[in-house]
Short mmCIF file of C-alpha atoms in Angstrom, two decimals:
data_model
loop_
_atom_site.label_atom_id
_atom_site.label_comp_id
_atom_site.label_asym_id
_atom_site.label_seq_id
_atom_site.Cartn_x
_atom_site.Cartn_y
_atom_site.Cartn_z
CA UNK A 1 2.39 5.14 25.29
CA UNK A 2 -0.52 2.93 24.72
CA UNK A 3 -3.29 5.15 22.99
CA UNK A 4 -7.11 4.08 22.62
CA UNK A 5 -8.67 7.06 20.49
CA UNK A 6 -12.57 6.71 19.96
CA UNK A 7 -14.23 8.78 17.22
CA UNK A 8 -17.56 9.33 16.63
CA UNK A 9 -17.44 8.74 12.80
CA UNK A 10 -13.94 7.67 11.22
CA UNK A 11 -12.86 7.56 9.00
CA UNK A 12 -14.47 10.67 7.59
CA UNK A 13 -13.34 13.12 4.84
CA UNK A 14 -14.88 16.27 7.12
CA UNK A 15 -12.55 15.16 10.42
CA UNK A 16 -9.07 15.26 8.50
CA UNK A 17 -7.68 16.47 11.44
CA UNK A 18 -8.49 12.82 13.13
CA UNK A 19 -6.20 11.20 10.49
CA UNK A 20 -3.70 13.53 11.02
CA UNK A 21 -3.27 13.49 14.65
CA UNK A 22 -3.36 9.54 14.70
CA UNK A 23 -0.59 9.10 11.87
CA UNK A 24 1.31 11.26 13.83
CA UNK A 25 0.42 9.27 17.26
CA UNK A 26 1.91 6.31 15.49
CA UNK A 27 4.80 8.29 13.92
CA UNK A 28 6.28 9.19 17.08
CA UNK A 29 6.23 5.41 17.95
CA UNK A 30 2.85 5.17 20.10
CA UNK A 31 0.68 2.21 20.12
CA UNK A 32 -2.55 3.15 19.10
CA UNK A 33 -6.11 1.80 18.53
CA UNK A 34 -8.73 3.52 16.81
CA UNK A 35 -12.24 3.17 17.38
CA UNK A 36 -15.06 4.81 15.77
CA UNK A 37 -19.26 5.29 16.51
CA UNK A 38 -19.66 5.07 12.31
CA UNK A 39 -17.83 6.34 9.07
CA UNK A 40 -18.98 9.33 6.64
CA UNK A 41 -18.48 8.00 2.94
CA UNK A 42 -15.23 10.18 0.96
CA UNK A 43 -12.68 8.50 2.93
CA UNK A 44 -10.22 9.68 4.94
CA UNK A 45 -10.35 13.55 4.02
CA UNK A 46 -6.71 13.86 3.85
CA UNK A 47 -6.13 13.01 0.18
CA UNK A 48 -3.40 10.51 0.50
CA UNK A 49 -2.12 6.85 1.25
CA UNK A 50 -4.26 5.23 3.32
CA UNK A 51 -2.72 3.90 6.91
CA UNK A 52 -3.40 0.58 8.22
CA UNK A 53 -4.52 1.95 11.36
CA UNK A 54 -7.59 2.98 9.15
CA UNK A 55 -8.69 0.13 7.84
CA UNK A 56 -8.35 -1.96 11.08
CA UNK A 57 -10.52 0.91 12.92
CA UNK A 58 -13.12 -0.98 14.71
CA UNK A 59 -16.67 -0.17 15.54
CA UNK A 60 -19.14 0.06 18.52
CA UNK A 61 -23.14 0.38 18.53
CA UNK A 62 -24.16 4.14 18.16
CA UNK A 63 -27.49 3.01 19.38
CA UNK A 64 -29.48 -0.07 20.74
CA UNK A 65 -30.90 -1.07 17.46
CA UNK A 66 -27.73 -1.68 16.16
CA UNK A 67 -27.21 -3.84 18.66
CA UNK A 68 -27.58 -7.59 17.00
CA UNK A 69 -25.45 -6.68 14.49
CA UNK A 70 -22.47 -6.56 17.29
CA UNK A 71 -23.71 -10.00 19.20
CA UNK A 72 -20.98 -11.97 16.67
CA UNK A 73 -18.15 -9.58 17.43
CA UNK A 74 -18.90 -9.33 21.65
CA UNK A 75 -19.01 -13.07 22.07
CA UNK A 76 -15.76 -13.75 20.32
CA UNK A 77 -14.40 -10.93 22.34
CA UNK A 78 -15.85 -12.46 25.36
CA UNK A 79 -14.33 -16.03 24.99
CA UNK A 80 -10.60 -14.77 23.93
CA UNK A 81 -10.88 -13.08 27.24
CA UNK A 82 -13.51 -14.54 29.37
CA UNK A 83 -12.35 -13.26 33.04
CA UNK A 84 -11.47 -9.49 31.69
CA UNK A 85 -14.29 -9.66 29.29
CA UNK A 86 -16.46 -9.78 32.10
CA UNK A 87 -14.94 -7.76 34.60
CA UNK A 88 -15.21 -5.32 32.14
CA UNK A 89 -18.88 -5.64 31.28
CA UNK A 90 -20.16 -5.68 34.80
CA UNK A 91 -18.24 -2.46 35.68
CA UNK A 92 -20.15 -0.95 32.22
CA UNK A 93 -23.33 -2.77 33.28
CA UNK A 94 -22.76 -0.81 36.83
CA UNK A 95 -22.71 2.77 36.03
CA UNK A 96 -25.46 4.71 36.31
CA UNK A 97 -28.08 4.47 33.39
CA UNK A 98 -31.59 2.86 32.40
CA UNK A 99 -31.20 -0.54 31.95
CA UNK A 100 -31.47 -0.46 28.18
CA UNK A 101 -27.81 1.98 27.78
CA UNK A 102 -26.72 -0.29 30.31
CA UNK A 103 -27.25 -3.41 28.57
CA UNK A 104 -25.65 -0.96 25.64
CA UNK A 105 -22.70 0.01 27.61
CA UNK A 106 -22.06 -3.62 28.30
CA UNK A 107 -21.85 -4.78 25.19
CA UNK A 108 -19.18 -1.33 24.18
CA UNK A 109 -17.24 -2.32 27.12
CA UNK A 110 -16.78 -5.90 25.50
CA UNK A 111 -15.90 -4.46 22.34
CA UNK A 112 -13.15 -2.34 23.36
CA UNK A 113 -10.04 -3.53 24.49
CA UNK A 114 -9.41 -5.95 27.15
CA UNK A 115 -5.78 -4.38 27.97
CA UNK A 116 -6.33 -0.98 29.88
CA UNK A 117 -4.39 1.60 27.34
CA UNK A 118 -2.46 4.53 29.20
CA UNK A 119 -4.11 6.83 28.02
CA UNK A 120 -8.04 6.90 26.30
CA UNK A 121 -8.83 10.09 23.82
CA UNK A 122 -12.70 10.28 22.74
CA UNK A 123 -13.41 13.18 19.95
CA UNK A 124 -16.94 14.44 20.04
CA UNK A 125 -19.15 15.27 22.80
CA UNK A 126 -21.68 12.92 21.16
CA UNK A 127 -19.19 10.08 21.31
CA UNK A 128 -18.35 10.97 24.72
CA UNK A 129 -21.64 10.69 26.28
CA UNK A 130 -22.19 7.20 24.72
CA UNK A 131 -18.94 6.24 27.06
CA UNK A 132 -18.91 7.71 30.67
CA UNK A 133 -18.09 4.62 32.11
CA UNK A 134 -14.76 4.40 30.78
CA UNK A 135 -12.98 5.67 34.29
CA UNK A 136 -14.73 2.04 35.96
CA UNK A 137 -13.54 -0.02 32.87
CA UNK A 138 -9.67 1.61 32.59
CA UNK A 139 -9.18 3.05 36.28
CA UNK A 140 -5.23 3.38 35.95
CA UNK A 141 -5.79 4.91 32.38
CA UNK A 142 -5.98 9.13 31.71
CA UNK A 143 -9.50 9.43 30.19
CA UNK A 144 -9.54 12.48 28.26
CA UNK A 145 -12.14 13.90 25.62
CA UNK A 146 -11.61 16.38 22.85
CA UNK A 147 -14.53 18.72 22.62
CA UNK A 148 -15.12 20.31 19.32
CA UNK A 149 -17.78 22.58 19.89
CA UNK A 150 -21.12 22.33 19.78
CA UNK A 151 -23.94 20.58 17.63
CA UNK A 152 -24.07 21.29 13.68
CA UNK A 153 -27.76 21.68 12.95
CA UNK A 154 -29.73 19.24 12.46
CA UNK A 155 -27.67 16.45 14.99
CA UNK A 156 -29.96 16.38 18.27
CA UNK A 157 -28.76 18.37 20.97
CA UNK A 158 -27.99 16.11 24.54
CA UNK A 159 -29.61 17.27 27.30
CA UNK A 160 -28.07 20.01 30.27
CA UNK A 161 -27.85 17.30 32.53
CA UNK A 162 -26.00 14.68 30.42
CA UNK A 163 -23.29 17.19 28.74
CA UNK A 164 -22.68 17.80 32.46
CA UNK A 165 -22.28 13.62 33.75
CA UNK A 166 -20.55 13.47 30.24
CA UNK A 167 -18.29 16.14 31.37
CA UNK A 168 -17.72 14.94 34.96
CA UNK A 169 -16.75 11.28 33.21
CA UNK A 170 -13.54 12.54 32.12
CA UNK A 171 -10.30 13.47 33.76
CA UNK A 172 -9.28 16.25 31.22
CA UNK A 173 -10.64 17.94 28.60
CA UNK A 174 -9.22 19.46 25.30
CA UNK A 175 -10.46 22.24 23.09
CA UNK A 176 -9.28 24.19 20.26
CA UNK A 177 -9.95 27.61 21.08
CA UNK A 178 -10.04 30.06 24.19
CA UNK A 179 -13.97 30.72 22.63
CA UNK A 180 -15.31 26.79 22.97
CA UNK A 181 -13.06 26.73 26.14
CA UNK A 182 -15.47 29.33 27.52
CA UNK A 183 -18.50 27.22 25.67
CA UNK A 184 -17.65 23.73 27.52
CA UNK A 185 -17.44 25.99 30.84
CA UNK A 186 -20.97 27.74 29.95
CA UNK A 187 -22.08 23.81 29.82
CA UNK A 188 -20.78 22.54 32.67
CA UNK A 189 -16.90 21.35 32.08
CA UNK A 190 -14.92 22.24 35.60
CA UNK A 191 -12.21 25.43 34.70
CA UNK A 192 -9.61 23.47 35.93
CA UNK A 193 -9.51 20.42 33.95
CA UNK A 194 -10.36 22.15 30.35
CA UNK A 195 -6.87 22.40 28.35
CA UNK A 196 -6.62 24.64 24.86
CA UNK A 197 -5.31 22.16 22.60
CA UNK A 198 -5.64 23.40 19.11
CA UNK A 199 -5.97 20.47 16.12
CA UNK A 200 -2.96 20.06 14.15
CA UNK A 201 -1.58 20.31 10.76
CA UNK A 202 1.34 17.68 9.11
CA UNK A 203 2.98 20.84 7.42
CA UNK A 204 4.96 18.07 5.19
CA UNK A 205 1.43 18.26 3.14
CA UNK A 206 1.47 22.13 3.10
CA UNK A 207 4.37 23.04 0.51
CA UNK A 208 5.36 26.93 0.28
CA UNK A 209 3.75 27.51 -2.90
CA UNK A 210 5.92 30.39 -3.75
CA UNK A 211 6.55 31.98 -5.95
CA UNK A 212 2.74 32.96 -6.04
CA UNK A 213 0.83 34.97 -7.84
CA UNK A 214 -2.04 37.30 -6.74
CA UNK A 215 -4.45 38.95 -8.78
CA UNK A 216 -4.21 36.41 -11.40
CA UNK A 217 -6.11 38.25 -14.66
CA UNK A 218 -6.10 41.41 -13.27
CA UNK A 219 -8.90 40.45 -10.94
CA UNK A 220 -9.39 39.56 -7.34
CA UNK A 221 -10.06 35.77 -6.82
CA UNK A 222 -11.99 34.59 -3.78
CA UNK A 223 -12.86 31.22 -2.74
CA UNK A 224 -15.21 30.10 -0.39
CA UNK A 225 -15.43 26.31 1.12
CA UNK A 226 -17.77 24.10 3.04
CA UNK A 227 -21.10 22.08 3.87
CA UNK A 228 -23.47 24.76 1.52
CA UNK A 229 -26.02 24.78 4.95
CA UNK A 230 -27.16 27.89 6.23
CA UNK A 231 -24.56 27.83 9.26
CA UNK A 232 -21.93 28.66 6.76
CA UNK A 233 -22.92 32.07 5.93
CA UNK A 234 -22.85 31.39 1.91
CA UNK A 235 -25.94 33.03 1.08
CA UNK A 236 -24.73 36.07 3.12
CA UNK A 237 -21.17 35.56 1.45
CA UNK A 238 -22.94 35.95 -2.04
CA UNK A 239 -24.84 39.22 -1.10
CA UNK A 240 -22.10 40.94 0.32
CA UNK A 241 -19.76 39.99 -3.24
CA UNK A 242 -23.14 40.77 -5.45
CA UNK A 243 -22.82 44.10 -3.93
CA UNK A 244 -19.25 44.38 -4.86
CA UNK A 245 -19.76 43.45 -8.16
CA UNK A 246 -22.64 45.47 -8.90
CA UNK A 247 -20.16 48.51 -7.33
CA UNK A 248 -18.05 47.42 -10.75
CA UNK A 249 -15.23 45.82 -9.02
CA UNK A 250 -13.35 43.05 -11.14
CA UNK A 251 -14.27 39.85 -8.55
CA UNK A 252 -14.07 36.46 -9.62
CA UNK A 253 -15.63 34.02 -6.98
CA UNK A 254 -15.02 30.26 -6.61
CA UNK A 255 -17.23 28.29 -4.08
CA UNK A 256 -16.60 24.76 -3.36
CA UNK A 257 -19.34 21.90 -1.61
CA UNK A 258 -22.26 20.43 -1.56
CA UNK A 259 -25.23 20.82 0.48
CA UNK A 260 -28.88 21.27 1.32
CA UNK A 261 -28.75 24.97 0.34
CA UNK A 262 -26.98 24.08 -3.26
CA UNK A 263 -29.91 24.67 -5.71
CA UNK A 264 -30.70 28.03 -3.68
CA UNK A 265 -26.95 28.99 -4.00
CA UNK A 266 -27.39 28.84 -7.84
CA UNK A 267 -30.30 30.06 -8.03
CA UNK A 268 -28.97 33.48 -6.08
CA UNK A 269 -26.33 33.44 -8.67
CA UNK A 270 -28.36 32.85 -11.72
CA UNK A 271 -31.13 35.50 -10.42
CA UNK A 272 -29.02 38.12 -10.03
CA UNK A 273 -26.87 37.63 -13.42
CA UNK A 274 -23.57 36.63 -11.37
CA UNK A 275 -22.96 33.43 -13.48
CA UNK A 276 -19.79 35.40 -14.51
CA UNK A 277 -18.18 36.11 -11.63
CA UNK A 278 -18.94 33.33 -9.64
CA UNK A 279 -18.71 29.55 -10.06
CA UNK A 280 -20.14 26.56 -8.01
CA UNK A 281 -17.39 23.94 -8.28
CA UNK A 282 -19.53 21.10 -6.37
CA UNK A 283 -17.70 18.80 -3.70
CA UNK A 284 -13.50 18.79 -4.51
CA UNK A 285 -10.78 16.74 -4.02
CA UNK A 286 -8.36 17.50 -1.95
CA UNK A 287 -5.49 18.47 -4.86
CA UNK A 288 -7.81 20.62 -6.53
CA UNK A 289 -9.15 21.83 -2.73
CA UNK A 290 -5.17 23.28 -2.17
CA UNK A 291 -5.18 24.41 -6.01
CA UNK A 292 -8.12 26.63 -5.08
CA UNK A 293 -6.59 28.20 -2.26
CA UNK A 294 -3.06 28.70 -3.81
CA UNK A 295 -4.98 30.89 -6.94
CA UNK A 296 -7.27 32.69 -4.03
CA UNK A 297 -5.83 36.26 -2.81
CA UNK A 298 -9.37 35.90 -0.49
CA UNK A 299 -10.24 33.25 1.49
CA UNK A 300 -13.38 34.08 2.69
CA UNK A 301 -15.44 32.28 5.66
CA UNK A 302 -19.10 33.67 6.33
CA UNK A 303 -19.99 31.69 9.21
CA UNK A 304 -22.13 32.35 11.74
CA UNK A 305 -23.89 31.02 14.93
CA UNK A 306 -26.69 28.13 14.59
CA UNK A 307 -27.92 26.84 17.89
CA UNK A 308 -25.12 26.08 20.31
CA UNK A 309 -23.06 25.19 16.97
CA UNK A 310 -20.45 28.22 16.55
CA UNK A 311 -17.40 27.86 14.04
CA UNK A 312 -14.22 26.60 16.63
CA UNK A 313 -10.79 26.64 15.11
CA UNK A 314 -11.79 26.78 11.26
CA UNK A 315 -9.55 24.38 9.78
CA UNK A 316 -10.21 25.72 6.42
CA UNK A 317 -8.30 29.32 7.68
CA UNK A 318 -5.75 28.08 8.16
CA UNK A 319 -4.85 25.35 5.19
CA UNK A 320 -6.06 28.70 3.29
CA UNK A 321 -3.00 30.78 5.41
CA UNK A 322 -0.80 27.84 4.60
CA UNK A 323 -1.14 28.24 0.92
CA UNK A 324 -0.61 32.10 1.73
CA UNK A 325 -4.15 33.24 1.45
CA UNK A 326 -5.47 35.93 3.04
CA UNK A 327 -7.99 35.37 5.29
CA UNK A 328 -11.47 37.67 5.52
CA UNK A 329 -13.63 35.88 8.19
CA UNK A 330 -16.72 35.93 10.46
CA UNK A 331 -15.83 36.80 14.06
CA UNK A 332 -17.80 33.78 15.40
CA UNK A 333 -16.79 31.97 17.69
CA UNK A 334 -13.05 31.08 17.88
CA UNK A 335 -12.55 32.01 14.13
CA UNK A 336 -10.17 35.39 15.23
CA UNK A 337 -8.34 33.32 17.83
CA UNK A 338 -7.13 30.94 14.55
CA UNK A 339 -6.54 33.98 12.28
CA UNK A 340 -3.45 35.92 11.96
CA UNK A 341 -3.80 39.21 13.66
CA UNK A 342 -2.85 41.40 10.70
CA UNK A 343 -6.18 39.96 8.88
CA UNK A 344 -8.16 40.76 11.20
CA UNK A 345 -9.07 44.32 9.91
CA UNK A 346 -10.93 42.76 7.27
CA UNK A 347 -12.69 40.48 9.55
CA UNK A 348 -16.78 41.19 10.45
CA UNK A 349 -19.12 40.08 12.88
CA UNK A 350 -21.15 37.24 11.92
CA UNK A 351 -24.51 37.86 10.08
CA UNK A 352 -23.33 40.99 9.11
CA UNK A 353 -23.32 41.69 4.90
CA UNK A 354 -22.50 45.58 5.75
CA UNK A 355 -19.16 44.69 7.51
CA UNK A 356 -18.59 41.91 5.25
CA UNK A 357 -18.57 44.50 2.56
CA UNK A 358 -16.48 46.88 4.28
CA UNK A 359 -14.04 44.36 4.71
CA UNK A 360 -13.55 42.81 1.22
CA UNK A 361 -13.88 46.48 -0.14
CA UNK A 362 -10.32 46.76 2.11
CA UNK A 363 -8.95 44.14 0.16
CA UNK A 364 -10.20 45.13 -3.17
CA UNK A 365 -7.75 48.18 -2.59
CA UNK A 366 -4.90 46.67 -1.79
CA UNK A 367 -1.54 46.31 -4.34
CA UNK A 368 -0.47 42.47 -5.20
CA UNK A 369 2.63 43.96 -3.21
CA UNK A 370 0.36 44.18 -0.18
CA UNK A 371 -1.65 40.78 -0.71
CA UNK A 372 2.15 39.14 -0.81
CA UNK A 373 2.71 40.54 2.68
CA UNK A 374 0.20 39.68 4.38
CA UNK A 375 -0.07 35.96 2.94
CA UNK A 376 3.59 35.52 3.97
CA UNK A 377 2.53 36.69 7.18
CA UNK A 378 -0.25 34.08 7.39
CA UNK A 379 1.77 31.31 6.45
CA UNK A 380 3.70 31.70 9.15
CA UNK A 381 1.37 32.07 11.65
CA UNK A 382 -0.04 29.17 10.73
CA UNK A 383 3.22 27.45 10.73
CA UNK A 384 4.03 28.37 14.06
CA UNK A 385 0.64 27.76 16.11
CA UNK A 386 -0.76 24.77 14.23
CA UNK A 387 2.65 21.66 13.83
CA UNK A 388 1.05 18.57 14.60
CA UNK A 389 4.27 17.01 15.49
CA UNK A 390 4.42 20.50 18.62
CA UNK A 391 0.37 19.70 19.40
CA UNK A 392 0.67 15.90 19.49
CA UNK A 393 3.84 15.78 22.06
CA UNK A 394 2.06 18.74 24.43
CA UNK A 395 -1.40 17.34 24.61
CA UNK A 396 0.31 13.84 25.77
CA UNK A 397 2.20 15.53 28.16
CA UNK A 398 -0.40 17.45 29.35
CA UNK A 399 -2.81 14.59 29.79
CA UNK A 400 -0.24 12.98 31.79
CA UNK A 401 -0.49 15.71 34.87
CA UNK A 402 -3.74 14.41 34.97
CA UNK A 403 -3.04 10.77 35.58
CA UNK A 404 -2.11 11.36 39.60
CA UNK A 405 -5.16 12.75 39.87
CA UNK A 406 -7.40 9.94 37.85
CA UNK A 407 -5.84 6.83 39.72
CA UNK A 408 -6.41 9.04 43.26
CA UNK A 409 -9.68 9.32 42.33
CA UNK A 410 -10.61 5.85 41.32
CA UNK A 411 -9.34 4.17 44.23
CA UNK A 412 -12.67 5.36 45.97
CA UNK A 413 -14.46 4.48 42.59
CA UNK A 414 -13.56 1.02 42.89
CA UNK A 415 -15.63 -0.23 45.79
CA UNK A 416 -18.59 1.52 44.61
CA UNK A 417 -17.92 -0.54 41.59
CA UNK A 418 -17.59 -3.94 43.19
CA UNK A 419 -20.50 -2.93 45.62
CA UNK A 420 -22.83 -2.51 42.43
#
């Protein structure tokens, strides 16, 4: 297949996942081209050789006043192609929109490719809504979206009434969990063309690390992992382990990232004498990212709801079950969907320090006999739900029911287009 996949920052060392799913696009012997909104600095977040695909990703204005900076780009575009070029732009130019994100959408409709792909993938709401007039500009392609779940604090939150245009724009979308399935419905997706589709791991990168130790030093190790914002949970992570170590249990606590909520972190830890027991390792590399979860028996995740932002699939869980972890998380969201059942007795709801407590203080009990079990029995969950190479080949087919449907539809599209 011919693949156009449009991200709204790539590469990115937070969206791993991206890199993962197009390597293995191209793996399987697709043609793909990768587009992205922007880039986060860190690279690629998946610690190793960089593709080509990366470094030939090309960009399109986030905004209007990025605009000029494009004008070089579009025109050259324009004259390799000068009858699609502007076949292309007009139909842009003709969807609905103030003139100013039409002029916009013109100029991302020149930018993009002048052959129609099979099949068009946009990750992100965000990047989504910046592109509803992909169905006029690729009428015989499947456009499908990926949403991820809602805004992270702090990233403005789109209007009702564009999440629902931006959700009428495309012919299918996928989500990662049965919870944000139910959260794209509650904003206005149509039941019938939203499609679980969780985000996949290359398990190639995910050797068994046995044999394994737990309770290395006699003591329980936990590690914790993430943007240190208050989303995250970390301060209520820290209260619920202060009162574990203050109870005399033999706890020793890694967290790893950087964040707005870093000097408070420390300060929590310094304030309450828990230097000891718990250390702030700062932003991490990927090698030393899987060390830390192969010396966890805890992998603890303290998330909990911020705005319509709610944890989704929790990557982290499972590259922590992968390493044979065991998992004590936050039921927010679609966190217990992605978490091996048997963990889920040390699980809590989210905000809550009491049932956090309860729940490590279940794990504090437990034999290194026990801890072996149930990471075995995480790896393999994890194994079994989450092969890229399983997700890849089932989204594709499943976007291609929806192709019947898209190129029925158009047909009528079409003469509103030319009308315009």
């Amino acid at each position: 297949m011919k693949l156009l996949a449009i991200a709204e920052h790539f590469p990115s060392p937070y969206k791993a996942y991206h890199y993962v799913q197009f390597e293995r696009f191209l793996q399987d012997g697709h043609e793909l081209t990768v587009y992205a909104f922007g880039l986060h600095d860190g690279g690629m977040g998946n610690g190793g050789q960089e593709g080509a695909f990366v470094r030939q990703t090309r960009y399109l204005p986030p905004t209007a006043r990025e605009l000029p900076s494009f004008f070089g780009q579009a025109l050259r575009d324009f004259v390799r192609r000068p009858g699609r070029a502007l076949q292309r732009s007009l139909r842009a130019f003709a969807h609905p929109a103030s003139l100013k994100h039409r002029c916009l959408n013109m100029a991302r409709a020149l930018l993009l490719p002048a052959d129609s792909p099979d099949m068009v993938l946009v990750h992100n709401l965000r990047a989504a809504a910046n592109l509803q007039f992909l169905r006029a500009i690729y009428p015989e392609a499947v456009i499908a979206m990926y949403y991820h779940g809602g805004e992270v604090p702090g990233v403005p939150t789109p209007s009702v009434a564009t999440v629902k245009a931006t959700f009428d724009s495309f012919d299918v979308v996928f989500t990662n969990t049965e919870s944000s399935r139910k959260h794209a419905i509650g904003r206005g997706q149509a039941a019938e063309r939203i499609v679980i589709s969780p985000v996949g791991f290359d398990l190639r990168g995910f050797p068994d690390p046995q044999p394994r130790a737990y309770r290395r030093d006699g003591k329980l190790n936990i590690f914790m992992v993430g943007r240190l914002s208050e989303e995250k949970g970390f301060m209520l992570g820290l209260q619920a382990l202060k009162v574990l170590i203050q109870e005399g249990h033999d706890i020793k606590v890694r967290l790893a990232g950087d964040g707005p909520l870093r000097k408070q972190l420390a300060s929590f830890i310094a304030d309450n004498g828990l230097d000891r027991h718990i250390e702030m390792l700062g932003r991490v590399e990927q090698d030393q990212l899987y060390r830390c979860y192969t010396e966890a028996d805890v992998f603890l995740l303290p998330s909990i709801p911020a705005g319509t932002w709610e944890e989704n699939q929790a990557c982290v869980v499972q590259e922590a079950m992968l390493f044979r972890a065991v998992a004590a998380v936050s039921r927010t969201g679609g966190v217990g969907e992605s978490t091996a059942p048997t963990m889920l007795p040390f699980s809590f709801e989210p905000g809550d320090v009491e049932g956090m407590v309860a729940g490590l203080r279940k794990l504090v009990g437990l034999s290194e006999e026990q801890l072996r079990a149930l990471g075995a029995e995480g790896r393999a969950f994890a194994q079994s739900r989450y092969d890229i190479r399983v997700l890849n080949a089932e989204l594709l087919s499943t976007a291609l029911t929806y192709a019947r449907d898209a190129v029925v539809d158009d047909d009528d599209s079409e003469e509103a287009i030319e009308a315009a």
